Short mmCIF file of C-alpha atoms in Angstrom, two decimals:
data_model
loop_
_atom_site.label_atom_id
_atom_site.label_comp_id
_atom_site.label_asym_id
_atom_site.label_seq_id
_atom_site.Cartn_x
_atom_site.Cartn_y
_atom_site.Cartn_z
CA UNK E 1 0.00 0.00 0.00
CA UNK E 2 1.75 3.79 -0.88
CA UNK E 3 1.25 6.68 0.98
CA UNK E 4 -1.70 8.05 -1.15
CA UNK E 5 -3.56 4.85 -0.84
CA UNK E 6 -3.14 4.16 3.43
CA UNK E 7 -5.45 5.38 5.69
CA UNK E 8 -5.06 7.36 8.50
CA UNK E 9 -7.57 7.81 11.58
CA UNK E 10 -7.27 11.10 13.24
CA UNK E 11 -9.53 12.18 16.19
CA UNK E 12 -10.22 15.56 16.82
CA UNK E 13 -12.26 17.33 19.09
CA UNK E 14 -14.41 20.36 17.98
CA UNK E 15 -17.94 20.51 15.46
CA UNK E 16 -16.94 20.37 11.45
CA UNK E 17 -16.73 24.62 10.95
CA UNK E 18 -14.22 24.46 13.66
CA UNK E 19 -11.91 22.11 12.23
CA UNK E 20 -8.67 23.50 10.30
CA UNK E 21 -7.83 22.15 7.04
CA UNK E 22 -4.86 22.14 5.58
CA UNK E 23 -4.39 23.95 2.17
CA UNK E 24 -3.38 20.98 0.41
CA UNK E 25 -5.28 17.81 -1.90
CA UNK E 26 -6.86 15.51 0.36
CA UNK E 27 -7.20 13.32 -2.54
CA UNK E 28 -3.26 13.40 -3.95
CA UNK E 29 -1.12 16.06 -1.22
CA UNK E 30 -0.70 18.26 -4.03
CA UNK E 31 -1.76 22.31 -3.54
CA UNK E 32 -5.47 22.90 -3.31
CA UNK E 33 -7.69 25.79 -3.59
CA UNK E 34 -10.96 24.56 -5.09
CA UNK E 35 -13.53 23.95 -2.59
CA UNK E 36 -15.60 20.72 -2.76
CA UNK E 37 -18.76 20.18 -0.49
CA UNK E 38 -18.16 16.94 1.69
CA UNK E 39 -21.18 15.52 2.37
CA UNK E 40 -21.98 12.40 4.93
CA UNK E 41 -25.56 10.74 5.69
CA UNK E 42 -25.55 9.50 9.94
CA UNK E 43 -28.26 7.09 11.00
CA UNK E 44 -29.12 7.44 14.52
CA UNK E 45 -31.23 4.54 16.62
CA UNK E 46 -32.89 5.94 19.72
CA UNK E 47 -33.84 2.20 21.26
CA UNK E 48 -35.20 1.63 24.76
CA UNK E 49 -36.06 -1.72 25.76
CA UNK E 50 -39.57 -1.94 27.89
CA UNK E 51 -40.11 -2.52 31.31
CA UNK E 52 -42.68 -5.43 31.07
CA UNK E 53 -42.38 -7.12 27.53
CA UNK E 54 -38.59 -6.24 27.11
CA UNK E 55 -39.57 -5.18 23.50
CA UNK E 56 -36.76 -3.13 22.41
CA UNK E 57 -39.14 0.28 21.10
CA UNK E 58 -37.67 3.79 19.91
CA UNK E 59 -37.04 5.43 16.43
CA UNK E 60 -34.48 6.21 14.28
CA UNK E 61 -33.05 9.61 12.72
CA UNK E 62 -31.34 10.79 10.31
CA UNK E 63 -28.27 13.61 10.47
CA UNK E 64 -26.57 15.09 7.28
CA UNK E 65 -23.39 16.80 8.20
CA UNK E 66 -21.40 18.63 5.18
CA UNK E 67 -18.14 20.57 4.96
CA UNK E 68 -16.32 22.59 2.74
CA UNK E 69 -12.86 21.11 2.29
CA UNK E 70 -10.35 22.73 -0.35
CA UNK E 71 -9.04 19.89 -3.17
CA UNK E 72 -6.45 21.15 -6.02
CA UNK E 73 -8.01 21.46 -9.96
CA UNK E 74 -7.27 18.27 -11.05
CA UNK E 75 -9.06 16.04 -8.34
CA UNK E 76 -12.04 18.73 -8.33
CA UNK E 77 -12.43 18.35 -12.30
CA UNK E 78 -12.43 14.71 -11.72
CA UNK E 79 -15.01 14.95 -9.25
CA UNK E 80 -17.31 16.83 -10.92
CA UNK E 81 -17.16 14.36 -13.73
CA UNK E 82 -17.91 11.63 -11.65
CA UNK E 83 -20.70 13.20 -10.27
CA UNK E 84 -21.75 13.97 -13.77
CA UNK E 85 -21.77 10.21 -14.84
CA UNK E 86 -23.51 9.04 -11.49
CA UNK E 87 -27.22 8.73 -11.69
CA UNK E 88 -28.44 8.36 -8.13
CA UNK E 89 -30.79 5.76 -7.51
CA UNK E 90 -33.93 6.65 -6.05
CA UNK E 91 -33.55 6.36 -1.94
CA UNK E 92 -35.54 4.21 0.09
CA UNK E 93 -35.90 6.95 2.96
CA UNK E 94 -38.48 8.51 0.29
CA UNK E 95 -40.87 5.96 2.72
CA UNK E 96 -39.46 7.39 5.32
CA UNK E 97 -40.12 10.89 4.58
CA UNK E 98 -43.62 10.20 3.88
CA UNK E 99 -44.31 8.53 7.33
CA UNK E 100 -42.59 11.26 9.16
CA UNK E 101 -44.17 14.00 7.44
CA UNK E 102 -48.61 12.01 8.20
CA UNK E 103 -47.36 11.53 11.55
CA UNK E 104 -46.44 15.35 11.29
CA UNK E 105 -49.92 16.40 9.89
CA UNK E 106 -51.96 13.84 11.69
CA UNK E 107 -50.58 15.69 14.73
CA UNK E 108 -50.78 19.13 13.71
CA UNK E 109 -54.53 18.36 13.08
CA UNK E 110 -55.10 17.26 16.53
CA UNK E 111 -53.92 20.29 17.53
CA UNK E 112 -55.51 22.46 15.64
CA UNK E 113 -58.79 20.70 16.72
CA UNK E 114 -58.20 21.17 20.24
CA UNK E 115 -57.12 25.13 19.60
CA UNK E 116 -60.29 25.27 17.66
CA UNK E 117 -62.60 24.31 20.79
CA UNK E 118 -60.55 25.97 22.84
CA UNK E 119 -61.22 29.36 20.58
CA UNK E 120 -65.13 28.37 20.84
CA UNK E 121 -65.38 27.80 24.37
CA UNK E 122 -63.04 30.68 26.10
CA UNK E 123 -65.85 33.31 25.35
CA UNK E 124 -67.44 31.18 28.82
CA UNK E 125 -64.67 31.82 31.00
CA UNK E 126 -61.42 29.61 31.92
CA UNK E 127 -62.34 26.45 33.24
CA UNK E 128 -59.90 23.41 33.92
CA UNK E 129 -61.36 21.98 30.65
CA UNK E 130 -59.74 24.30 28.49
CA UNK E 131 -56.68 23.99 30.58
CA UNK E 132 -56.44 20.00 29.05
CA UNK E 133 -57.41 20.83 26.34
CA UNK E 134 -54.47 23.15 26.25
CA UNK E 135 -52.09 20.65 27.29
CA UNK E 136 -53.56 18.29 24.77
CA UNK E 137 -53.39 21.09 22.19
CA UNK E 138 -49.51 21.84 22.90
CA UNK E 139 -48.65 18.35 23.21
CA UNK E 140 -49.51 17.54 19.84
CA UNK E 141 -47.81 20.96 18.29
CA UNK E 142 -44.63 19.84 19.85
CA UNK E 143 -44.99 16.10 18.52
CA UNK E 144 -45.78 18.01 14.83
CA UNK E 145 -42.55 20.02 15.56
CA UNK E 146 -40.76 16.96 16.03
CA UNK E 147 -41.73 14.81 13.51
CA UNK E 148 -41.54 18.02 10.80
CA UNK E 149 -37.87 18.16 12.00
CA UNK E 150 -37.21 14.38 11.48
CA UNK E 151 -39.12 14.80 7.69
CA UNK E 152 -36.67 17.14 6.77
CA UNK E 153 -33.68 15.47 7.73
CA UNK E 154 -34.80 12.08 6.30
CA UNK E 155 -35.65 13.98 2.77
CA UNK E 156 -31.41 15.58 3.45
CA UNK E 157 -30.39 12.27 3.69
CA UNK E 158 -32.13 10.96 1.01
CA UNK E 159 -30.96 13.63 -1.78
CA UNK E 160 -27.18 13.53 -0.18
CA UNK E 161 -25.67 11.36 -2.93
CA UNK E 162 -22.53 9.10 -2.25
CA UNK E 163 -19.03 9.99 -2.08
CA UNK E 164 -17.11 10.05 -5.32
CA UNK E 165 -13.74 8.72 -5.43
CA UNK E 166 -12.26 11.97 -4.56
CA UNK E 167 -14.31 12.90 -1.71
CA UNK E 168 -14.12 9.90 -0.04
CA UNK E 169 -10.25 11.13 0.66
CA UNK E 170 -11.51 13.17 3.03
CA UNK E 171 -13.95 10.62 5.30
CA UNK E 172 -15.01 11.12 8.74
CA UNK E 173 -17.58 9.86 11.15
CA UNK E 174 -20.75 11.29 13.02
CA UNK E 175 -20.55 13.21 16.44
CA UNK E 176 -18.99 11.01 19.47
CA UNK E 177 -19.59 12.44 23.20
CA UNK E 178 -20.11 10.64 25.84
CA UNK E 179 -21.42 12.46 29.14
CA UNK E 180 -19.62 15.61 29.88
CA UNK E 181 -17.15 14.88 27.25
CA UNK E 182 -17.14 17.47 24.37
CA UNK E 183 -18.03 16.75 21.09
CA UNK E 184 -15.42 14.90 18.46
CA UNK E 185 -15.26 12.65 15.41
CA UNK E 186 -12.74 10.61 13.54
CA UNK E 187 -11.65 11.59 10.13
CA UNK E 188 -10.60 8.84 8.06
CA UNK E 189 -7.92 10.05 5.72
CA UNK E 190 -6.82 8.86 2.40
CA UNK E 191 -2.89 10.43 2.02
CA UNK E 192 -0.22 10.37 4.53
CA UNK E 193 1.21 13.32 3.69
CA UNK E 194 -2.49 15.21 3.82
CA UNK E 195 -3.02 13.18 7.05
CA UNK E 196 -0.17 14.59 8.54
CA UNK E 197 -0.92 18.14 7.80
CA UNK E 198 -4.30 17.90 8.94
CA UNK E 199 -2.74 16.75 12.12
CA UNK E 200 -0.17 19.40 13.07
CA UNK E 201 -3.23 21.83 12.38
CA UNK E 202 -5.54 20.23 14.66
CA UNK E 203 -2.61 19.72 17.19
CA UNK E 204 -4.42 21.43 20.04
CA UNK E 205 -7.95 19.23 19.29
CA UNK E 206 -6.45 16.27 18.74
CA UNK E 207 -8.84 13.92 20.96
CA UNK E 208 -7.70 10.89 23.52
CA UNK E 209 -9.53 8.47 25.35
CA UNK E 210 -6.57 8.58 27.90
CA UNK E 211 -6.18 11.91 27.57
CA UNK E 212 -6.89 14.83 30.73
CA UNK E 213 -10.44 15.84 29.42
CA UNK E 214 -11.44 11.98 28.88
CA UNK E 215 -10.32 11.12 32.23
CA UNK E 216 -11.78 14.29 33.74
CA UNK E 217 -15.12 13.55 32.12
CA UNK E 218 -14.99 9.30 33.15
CA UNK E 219 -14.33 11.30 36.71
CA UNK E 220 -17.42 13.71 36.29
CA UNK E 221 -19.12 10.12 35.57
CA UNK E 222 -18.51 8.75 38.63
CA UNK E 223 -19.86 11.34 40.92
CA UNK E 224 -22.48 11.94 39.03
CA UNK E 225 -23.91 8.25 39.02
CA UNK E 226 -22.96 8.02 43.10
CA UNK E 227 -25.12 11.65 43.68
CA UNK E 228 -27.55 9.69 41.83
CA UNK E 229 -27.54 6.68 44.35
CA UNK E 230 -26.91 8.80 47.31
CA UNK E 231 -30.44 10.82 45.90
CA UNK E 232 -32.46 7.82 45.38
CA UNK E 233 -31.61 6.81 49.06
CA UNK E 234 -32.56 10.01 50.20
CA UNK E 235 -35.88 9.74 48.29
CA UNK E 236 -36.24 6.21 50.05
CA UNK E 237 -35.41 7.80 53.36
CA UNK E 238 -37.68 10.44 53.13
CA UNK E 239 -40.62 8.14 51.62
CA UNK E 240 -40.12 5.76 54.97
CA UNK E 241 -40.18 8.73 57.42
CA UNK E 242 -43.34 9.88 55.81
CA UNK E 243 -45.24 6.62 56.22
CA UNK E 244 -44.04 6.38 59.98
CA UNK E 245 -44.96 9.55 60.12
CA UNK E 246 -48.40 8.78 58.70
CA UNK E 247 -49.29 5.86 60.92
CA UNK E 248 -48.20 7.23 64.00
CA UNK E 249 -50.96 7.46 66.95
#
């Protein structure tokens, strides 16, 4: 394997805008100064398994994250002729975007009903009707909300098309942060030599799991998850004394 064709994983710490790129090819180390959009689709599974069937129950999202990296004529020309010659096929997260987007209106129309009686009946006077009915009516806005959110990023992911040969020099993976850790990715990178360079300039972010703000995070971990023990014993405590409390002559 040569150094344009190895791979190098860098970690860096930091959202996508904030990264610093080098001003050479990601594609072959030469100078760059065309900018290419580099464009990755993130699926993201929200599961929680229930309390009495075990049925593992949740949804799943979709994240488009782009950024503008700077490749040199050559490499850009190719990818635009690539791109060119590539006729996407038509994405399966059409379905997807459909479901979102009747879960969307179905909700939206729930909550227009309930501001509609709402409107009709507050001529009477507040009454803890129209308070529920308010709470209903909210409810279901914020659901909408949601699911019009979720619509849009499905239809993202579903026009993003793949990586051409030349973009997919410059790879790198969704979001990782675990509690109180902040946010990094890994880059997967194509040429040493652009590897490198992307390195020295991200020298200051460069992200490890044994490094001072991992181990200062894992630390934040711990406490939090013994206040959390030392709270629900306290609850229990409380909840004890109460019922003594209760049945006492």
């Amino acid at each position: 394997m040569n150094e344009t064709e190895q791979v190098t994983l860098v970690r860096v710490r930091g959202r996508l805008r904030d990264i610093a790129l080098p001003s050479r090819c990601p594609a072959c180390g030469a100078a760059a100064g065309v900018p290419l959009r580099v464009e990755r689709v993130f699926v993201r599974e929200h599961r929680r398994q229930g309390v009495i069937t075990h049925t593992t129950r949740g949804v799943t999202t979709y994240h488009v994250a782009s950024i503008s990296v700077p490749f040199c004529t050559a490499c850009a020309a190719r990818h635009m002729a690539e791109r060119a010659a590539t006729e996407s096929p038509p994405s399966p997260l059409r379905t997807t975007v459909a479901m979102y987007g009747v879960v969307a209106l179905v909700a939206l129309a729930a909550a227009l009903v309930f501001a509609a009686f709402i409107w009709n009946e507050i001529a009477g006077g507040w009454r803890p009707t129209l308070t529920f009915a308010a709470a209903i009516a909210s409810g279901c806005a914020v659901f909408a909300g949601w699911f019009v959110v979720q619509a849009v990023n499905a239809w993202r992911a579903s026009t993003t098309p793949p990586p051409t040969s030349i973009t997919a020099a410059f790879d790198f993976g969704d979001r990782q942060m675990r509690r109180f850790e902040p946010e990094w990715r890994e880059y997967r990178l194509r040429n040493a030599g652009y590897a490198r360079a992307f390195t020295q300039a991200n020298a200051a972010r460069l992200w490890d799991d044994e490094g001072p703000l991992a181990l200062r995070a894992a630390r934040f971990r711990r406490i939090a998850g013994s206040l959390r023990i030392a709270a629900a014993a306290a609850l229990i405590v409380v909840f004890v004394l109460l019922v003594l409390q209760a049945g006492a002559p």
